[in-house]
XYZ file of C-alpha atoms in Angstrom:
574
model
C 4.456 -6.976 -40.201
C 7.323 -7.221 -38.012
C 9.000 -10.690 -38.141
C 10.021 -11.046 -34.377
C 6.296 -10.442 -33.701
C 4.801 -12.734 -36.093
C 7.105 -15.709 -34.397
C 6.366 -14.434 -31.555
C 2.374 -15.209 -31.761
C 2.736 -19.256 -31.926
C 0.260 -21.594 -31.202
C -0.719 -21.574 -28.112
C -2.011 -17.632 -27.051
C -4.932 -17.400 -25.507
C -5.418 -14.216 -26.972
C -8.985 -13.663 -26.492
C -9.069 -14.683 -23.351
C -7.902 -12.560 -19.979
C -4.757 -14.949 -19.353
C -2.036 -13.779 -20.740
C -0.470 -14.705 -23.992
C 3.064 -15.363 -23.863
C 5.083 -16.964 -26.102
C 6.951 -18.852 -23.348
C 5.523 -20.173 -20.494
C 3.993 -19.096 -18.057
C 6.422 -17.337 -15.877
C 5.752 -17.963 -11.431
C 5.882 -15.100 -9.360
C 9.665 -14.124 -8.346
C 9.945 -15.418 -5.089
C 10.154 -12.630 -2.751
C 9.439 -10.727 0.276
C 6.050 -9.895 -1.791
C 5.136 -12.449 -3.271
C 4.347 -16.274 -3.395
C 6.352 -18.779 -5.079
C 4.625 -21.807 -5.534
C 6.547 -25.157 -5.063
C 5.201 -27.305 -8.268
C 2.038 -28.144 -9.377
C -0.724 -27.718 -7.299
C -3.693 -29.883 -7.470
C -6.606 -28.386 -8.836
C -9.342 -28.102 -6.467
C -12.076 -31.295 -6.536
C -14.860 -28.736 -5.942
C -15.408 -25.172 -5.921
C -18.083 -26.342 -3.102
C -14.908 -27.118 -0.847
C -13.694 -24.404 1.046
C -10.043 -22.724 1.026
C -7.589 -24.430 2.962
C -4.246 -25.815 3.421
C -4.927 -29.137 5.055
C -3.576 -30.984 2.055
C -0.143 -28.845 1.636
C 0.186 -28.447 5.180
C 0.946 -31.896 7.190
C 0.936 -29.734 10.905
C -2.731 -28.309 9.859
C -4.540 -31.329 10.410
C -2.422 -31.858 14.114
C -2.416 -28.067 15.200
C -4.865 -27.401 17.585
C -7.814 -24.832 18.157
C -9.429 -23.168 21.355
C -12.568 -25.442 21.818
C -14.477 -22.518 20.402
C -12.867 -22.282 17.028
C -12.302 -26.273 16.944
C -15.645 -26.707 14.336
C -14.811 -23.326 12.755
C -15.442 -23.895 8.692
C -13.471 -21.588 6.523
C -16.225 -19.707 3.744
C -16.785 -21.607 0.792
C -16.250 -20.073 -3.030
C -20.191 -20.707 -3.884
C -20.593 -17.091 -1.437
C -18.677 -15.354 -4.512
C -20.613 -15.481 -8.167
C -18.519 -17.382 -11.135
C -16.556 -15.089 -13.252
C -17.931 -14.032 -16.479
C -16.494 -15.231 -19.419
C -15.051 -12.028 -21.157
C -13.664 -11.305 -25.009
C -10.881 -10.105 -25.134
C -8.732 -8.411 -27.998
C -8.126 -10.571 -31.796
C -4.664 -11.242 -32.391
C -5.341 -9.064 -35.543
C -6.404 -6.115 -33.315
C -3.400 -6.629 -31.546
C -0.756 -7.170 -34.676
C -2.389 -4.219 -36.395
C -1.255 -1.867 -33.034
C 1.675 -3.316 -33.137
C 2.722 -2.603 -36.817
C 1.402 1.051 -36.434
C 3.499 0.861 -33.069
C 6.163 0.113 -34.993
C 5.606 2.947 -38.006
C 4.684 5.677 -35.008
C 8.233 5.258 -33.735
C 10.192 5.285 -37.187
C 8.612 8.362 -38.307
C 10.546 9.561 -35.129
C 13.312 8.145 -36.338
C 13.513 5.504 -34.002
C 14.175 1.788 -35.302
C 12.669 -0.398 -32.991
C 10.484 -4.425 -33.901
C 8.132 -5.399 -31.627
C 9.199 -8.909 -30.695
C 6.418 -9.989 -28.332
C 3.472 -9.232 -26.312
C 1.245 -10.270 -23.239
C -2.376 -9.290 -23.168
C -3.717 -8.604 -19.184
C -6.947 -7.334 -17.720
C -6.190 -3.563 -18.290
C -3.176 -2.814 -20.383
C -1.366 -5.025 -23.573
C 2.474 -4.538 -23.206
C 4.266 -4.814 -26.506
C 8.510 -5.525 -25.804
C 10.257 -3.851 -28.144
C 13.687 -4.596 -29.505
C 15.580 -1.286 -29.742
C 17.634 -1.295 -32.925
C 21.830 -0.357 -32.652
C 22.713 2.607 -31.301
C 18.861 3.578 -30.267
C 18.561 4.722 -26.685
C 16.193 3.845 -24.215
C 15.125 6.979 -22.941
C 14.124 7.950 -26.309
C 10.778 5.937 -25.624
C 10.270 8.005 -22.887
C 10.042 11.245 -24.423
C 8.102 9.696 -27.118
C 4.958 8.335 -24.767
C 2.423 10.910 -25.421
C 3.570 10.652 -29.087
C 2.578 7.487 -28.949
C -0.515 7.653 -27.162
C -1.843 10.071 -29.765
C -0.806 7.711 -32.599
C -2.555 4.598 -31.347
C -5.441 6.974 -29.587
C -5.000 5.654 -26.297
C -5.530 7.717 -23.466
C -2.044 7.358 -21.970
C 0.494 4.663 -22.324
C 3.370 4.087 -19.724
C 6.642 2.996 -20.939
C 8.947 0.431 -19.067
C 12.607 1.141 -20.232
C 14.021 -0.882 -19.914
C 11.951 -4.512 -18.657
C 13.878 -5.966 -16.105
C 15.542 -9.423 -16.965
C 15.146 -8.874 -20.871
C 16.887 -6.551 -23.285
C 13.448 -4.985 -24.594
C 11.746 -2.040 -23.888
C 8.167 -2.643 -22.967
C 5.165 -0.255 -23.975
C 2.214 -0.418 -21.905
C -1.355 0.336 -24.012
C -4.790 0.523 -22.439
C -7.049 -2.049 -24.111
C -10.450 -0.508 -25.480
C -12.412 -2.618 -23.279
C -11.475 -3.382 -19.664
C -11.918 -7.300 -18.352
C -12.613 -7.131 -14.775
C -10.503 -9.478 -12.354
C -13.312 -11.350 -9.830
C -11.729 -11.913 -6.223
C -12.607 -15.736 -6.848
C -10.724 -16.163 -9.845
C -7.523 -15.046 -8.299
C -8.642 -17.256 -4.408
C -9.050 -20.131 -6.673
C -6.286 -19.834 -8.484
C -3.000 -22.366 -7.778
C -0.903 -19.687 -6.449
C -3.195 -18.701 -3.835
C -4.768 -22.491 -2.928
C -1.054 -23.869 -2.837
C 0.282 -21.524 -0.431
C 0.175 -22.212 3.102
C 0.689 -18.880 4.686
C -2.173 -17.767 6.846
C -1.552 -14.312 5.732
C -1.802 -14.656 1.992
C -3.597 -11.955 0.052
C -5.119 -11.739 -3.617
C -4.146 -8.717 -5.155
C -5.497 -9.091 -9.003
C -3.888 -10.164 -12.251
C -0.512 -8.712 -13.543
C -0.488 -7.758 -17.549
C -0.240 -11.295 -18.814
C -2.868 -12.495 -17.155
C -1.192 -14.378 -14.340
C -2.650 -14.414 -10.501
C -0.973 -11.531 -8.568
C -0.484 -13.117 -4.857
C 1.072 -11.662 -1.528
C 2.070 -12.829 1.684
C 1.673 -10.150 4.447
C 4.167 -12.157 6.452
C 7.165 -11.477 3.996
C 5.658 -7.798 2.866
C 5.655 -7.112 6.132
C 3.890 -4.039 6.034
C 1.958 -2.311 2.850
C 1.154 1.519 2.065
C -1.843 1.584 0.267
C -2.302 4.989 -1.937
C -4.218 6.523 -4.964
C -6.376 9.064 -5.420
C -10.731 9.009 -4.785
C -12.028 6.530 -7.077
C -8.899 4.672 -7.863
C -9.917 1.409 -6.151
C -8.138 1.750 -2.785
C -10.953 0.549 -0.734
C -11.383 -2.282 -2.929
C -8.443 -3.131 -2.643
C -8.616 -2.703 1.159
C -11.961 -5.237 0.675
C -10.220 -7.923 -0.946
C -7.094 -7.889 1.236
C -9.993 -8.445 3.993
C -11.936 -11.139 2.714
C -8.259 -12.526 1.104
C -7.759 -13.384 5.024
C -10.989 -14.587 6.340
C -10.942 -17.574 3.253
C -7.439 -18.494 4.333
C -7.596 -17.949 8.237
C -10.002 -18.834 11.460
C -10.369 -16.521 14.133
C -7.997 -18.149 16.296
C -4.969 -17.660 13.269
C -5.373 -14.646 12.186
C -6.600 -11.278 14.615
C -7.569 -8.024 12.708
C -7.832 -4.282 13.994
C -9.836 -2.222 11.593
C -9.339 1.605 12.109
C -11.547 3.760 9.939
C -12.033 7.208 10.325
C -14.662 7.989 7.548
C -17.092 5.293 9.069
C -18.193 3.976 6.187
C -15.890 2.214 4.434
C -15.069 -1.062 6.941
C -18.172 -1.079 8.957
C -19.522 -4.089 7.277
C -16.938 -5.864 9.484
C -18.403 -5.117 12.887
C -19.093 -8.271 14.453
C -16.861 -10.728 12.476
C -14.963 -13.008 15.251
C -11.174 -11.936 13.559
C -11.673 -8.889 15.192
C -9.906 -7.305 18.255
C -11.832 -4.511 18.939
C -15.006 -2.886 17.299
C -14.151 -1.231 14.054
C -12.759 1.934 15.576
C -13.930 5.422 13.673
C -12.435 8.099 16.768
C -9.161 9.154 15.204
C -7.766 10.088 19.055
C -8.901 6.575 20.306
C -7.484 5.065 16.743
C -3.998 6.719 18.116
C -4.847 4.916 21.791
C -5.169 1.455 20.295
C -1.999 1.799 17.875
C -0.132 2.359 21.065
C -1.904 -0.201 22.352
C -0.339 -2.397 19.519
C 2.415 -1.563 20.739
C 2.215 -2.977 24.329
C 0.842 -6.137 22.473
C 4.439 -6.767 20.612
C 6.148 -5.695 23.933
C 4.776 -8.205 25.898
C 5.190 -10.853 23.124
C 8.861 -9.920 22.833
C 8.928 -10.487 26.571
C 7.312 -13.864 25.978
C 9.898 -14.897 23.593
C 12.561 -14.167 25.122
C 11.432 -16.014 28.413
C 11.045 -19.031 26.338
C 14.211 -18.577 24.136
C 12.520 -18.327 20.618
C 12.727 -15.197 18.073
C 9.366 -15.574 16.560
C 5.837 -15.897 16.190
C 6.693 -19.268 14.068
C 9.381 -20.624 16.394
C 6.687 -19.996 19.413
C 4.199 -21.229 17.820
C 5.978 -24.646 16.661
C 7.070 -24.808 20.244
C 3.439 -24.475 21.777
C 2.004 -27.559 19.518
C 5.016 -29.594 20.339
C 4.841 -28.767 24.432
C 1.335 -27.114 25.605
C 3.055 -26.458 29.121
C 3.200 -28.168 31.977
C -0.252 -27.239 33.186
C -3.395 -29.821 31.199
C -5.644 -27.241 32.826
C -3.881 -24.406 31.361
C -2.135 -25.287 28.337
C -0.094 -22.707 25.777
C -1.890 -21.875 23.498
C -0.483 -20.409 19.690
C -0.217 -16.748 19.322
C -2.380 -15.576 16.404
C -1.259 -13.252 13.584
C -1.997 -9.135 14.279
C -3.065 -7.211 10.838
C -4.146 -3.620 11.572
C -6.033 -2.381 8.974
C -5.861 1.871 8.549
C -8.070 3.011 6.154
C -7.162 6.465 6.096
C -3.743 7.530 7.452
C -4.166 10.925 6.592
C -7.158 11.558 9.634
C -5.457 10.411 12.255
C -2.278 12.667 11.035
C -4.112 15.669 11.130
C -5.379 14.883 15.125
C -2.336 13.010 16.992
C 0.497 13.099 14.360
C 2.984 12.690 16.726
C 1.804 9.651 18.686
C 0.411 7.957 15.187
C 3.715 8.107 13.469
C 5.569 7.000 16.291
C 3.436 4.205 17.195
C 3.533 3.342 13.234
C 7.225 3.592 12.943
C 7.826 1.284 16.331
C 5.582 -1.215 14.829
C 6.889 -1.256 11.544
C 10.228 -1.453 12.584
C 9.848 -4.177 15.492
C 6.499 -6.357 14.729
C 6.903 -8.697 12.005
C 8.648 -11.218 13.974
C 6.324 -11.065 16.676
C 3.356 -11.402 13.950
C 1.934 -8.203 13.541
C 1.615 -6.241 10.496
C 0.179 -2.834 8.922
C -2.143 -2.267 5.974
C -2.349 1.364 5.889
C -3.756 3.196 3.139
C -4.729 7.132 2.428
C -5.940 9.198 -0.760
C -3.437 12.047 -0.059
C -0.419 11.064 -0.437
C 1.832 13.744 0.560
C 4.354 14.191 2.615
C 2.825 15.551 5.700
C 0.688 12.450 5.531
C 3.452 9.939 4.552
C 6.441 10.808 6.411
C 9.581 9.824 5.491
C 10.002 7.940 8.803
C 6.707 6.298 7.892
C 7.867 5.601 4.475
C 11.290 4.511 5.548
C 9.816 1.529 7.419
C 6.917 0.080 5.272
C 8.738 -1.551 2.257
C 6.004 -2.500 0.331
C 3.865 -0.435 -1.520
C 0.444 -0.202 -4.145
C -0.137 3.049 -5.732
C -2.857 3.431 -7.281
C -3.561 6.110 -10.020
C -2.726 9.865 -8.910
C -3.205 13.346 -9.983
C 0.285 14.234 -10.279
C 4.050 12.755 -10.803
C 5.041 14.059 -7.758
C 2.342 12.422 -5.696
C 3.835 8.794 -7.452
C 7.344 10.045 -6.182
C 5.716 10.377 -2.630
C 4.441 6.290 -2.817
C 6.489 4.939 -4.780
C 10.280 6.669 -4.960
C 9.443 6.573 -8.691
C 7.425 7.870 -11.537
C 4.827 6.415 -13.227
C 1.257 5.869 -10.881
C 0.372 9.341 -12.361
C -0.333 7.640 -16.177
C -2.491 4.595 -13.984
C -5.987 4.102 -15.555
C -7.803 4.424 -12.075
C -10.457 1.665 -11.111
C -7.897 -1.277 -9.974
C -4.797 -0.261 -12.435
C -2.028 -0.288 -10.004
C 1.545 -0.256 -9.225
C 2.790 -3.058 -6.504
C 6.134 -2.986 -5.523
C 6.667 -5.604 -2.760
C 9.836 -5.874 -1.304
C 12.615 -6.905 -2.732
C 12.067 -6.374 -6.194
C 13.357 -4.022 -8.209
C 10.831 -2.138 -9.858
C 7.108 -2.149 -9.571
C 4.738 -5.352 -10.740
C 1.492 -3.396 -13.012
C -1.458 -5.132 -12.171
C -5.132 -5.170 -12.488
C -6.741 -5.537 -8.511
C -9.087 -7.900 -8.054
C -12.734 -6.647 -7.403
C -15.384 -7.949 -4.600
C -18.706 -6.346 -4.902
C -20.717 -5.019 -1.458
C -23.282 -7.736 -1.736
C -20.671 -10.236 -1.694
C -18.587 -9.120 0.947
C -22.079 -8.687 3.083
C -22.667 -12.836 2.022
C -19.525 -13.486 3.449
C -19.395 -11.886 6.138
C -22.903 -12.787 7.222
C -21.492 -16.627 6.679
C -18.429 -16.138 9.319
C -20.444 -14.000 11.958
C -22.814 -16.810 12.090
C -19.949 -18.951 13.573
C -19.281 -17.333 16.701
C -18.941 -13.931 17.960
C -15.699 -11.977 18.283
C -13.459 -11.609 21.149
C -12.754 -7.640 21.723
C -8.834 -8.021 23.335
C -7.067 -5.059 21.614
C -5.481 -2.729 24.563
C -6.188 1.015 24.262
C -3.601 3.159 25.756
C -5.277 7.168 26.424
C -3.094 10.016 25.111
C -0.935 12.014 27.540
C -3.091 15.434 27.489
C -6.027 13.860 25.153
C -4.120 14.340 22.213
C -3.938 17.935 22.463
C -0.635 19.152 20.943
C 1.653 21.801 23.071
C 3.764 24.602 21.641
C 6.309 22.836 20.910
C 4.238 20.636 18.530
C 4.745 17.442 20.538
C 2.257 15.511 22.775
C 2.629 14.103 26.172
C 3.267 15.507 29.827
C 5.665 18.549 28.359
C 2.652 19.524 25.968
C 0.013 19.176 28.557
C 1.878 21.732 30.674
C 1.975 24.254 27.567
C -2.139 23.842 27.212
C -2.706 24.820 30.214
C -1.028 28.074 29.978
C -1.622 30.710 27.845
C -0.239 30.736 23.921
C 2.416 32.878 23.608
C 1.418 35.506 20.936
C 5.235 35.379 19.426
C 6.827 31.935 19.213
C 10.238 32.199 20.084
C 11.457 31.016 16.938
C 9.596 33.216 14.394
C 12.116 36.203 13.985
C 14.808 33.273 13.490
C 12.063 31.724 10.550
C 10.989 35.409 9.025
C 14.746 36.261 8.893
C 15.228 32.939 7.160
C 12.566 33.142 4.971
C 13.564 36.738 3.615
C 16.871 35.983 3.154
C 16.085 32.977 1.126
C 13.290 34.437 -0.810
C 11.300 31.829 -0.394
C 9.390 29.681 2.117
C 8.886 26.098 3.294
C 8.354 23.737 5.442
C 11.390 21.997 4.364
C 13.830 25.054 4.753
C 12.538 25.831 8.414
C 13.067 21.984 9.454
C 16.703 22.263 8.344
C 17.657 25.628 9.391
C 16.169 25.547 12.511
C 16.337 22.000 13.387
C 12.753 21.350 14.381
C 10.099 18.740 13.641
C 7.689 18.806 10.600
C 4.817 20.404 12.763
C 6.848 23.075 14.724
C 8.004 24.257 11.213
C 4.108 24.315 9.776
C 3.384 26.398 12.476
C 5.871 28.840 11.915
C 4.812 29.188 8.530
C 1.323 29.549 9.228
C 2.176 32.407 12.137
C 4.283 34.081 9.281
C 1.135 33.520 6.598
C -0.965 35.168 9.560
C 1.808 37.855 9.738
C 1.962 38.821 6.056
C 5.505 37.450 5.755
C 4.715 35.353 3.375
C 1.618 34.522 0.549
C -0.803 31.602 0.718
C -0.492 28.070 -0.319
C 0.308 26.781 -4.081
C 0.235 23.021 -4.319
C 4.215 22.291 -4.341
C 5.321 25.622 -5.671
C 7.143 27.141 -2.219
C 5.298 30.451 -0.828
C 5.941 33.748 -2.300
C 7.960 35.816 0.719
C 6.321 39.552 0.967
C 8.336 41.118 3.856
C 11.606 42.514 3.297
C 14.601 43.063 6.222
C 12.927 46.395 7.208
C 9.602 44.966 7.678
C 11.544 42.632 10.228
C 13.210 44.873 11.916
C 9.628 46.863 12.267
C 7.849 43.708 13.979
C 10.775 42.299 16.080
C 13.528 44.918 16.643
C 16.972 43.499 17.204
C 16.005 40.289 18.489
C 17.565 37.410 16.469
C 20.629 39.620 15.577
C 19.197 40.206 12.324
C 20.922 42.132 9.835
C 19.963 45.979 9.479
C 17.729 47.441 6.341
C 20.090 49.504 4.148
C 20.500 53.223 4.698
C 17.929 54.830 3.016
């Protein structure tokens, strides 16, 4: 057996257990945009009776004040969540014995490399391995499914190299899966020390330690992994994260789902703004809506002389206003929930990722923040504008490398396990934190939600702004008064830029989306109606996944549909 990985199992490893072993300790979370650092000890919780809250950490909770309707408001207790089940995990002999034919796999490769330590999570155990001299990293790479055969895993994912240690790590699915409960993770010292009304569990990383955001520092999340992969539990914890950390008067949620089914449960609970909405055209109307909202708190800052929700907020408990009757009151925190971006792309693209974009870009300081989430990621669905602006992201597993590049900018959500394994890359840090997401079950999210619905009933305040010509999209693939003039009037049976396209296409020999949007300088959905006209046409051949179309036309089939127009080159003398 490998000496650095003998002294690396001291006393001390939990090794059965789901936290992880480690032969140092226990490492916090990297402060970050992402993530909760917590200052020192926290005190362990009397009770699990007592409910979640910050009144001990935060001095100004006790003093802040509450409309009269929230002021008896009790945050949920942990009893509405069941205990976690103790679960065995792998022997330290199960896990030396992978190690050492780990070790053998890779030499018979030719590759010198001692494993030097590992850390045992929920999901995966990551063995760090100490390349010997001269050995280079990416060799690992190449070697994964090598690997994976060796050790009969069904995939392994390697990290070369770990960041902060001179090790390559190799990730290995454990034979039997521990689930993470919500309530370990909410009762955990990260998430009970932290006094951000927008913290979020998220699960357990791979050595076992709490995995903890703060929506305020994200300040928006993308959300996205294929059906089954655990996106809408995810979506579910995120939910109930906030309603045991936040009254109704702290935190406001809009909760957009176009399948129906998935945040429904919600309807009624007093942190929301507006019934759950399911209409992707009125989903469009109330993110413009959102949109008004940060305008007119902008405006409200500014005539008071403060730059944020938290400056505002301070300013309103220290001075209520000169009117007793009418005091100032503190701004709550905005989270819109999307469930599935991808619906609301296909009806009102244009006014979705514009109203996405402005809010991204614009409403953390105002306090309001995005949680959007789809199962197709692809470009048409997340745009690179939309991408651009939401820094942090959680991919979940997906069918293909290039969907990971989509999410993520990176490989690697492609070899994910599905149910909960996921990437999260919050902002700021370099690469991507593997975790295991926490998991809520129906029946408990019904308990708790039953438990905060009985305290009062919701106040519906979201604004919805109508589309410009109902959402209907004009010729020109935009939407507002321009594309309401074009709907009226009859469709053009030749767009005026598909000889300029076909001639593109055929002297390219192939086609795309991509190639039309630089060449002709138009916008994504101009450009996937040229190629669809051209598909019509028998220009080109059908879809094939990311392969670009086959072109079928040649330079005297142009010139046979559309003459000289274009000033297209002629066919060749025959």
């Amino acid at each position: 057996m490998a000496p650095g990985l003998v002294a690396g199992s001291a006393p001390g490893r939990g090794v059965g257990s789901a936290a992880g072993p480690s032969s140092e300790p226990a490492a916090e979370p990297a402060p970050g945009p992402g993530a909760e650092s917590v200052p020192g000890p926290a005190p362990e919780p009397a009770s699990t009776h007592a409910p979640v809250s910050t009144a001990d950490t935060d001095p100004d909770a006790r003093d802040r004040q509450a409309p009269a309707g929230w002021a008896e408001y009790h945050l949920p207790s942990l009893d509405l969540l069941p205990l976690p089940e103790s679960e065995r995990g792998l022997s330290e002999d199960e896990i030396l014995e992978r190690a050492s034919l780990l070790e053998r796999t890779l030499a018979s490769f030719g590759v010198e490399a001692t494993v030097v330590d590992f850390s045992f999570g929920p999901a995966v155990t990551r063995y760090e391995l100490q390349p010997g001299p001269g050995v280079r990293v990416n060799k690992f790479t190449a070697l994964a499914d090598d690997i994976a055969l060796a050790l009969a895993a069904t995939d392994v994912r390697v990290e070369a190299p770990i960041p902060g240690k001179s090790a390559v790590g190799i990730e290995v699915p454990n034979k039997e899966r521990l689930a993470v409960p919500l309530r370990e993770v909410l009762q955990s010292p990260e998430f009970l020390a932290s006094t951000s009304k927008l913290t979020v569990a998220l699960g357990k990383d791979n050595a076992g330690n709490p995995v903890v955001g703060d929506l305020a520092r994200m300040p928006h999340l993308l959300i996205a992994g294929a059906t089954g992969s655990g996106k809408s539990v995810c979506m579910n914890t995120l939910i109930c994260s906030l309603l045991y950390k936040a009254r109704p008067d702290e935190v406001k949620m809009l909760m957009i789902d176009p399948k129906m089914v998935e945040l429904s449960m919600y309807n009624g609970i007093p942190h929301l703004m507006a019934p759950v909405v399911t209409d992707p055209r009125r989903a469009a109307g109330f993110l413009k809506g959102a949109v008004k909202e940060m305008e007119s708190r902008y405006e409200l800052f500014a005539a008071l002389g403060v730059r944020n929700i938290t400056q505002y907020n301070q300013l309103v408990r220290d001075n209520p206003g000169p009117d007793p009757d009418h005091p100032r009151r503190p701004l709550p925190y905005i989270v819109i929930f999307i469930d599935e971006l991808a619906d609301l792309m296909m009806v009102a693209p244009a006014d979705v990722e514009d109203a996405i974009c402005r809010l991204a870009q614009m409403a953390r300081a105002c306090g309001i923040h995005l949680v959007i989430a789809t199962q197709s990621p692809r470009v048409d669905v997340i745009t690179g504008l939309i991408k651009a602006n939401i820094p942090s992201r959680i991919a979940f597993a997906v069918s293909s490398q290039v969907d990971s590049r989509v999410i993520l900018d990176a490989a690697g959500a492609e070899r994910l396990l599905g149910r909960g394994d996921m990437l999260y890359h919050p902002a700021g840090l370099p690469k991507p934190i593997r975790a295991q997401g926490a998991y809520i079950s129906e029946a408990s999210v019904e308990k708790l939600v039953q438990f905060v619905k009985a305290q009062g009933r919701p106040e519906y305040t979201a604004q919805e702004v109508p589309l410009e010509n109902g959402g209907r999209r004009g010729r020109n693939g935009t939407y507002g008064p321009q594309a309401a003039q074009e709907a009226a009037a009859p469709q053009s049976a030749v767009d005026e830029a598909l000889p300029e396209a076909a001639r593109i296409i055929i002297e390219h020999g192939h086609a795309s989306v991509s190639l039309l949007q630089r060449r002709l300088r138009c916008n994504y959905t101009k450009a996937v109606r040229l190629i669809d006209q051209l598909e019509e046409m028998g220009f080109i051949g059908p879809h094939q996944g990311s392969k670009p179309r086959e072109v079928l036309a040649t330079m005297a089939k142009w010139h046979e549909v559309f003459g000289d127009r274009a000033g297209g080159p002629r066919p060749p003398a025959e």
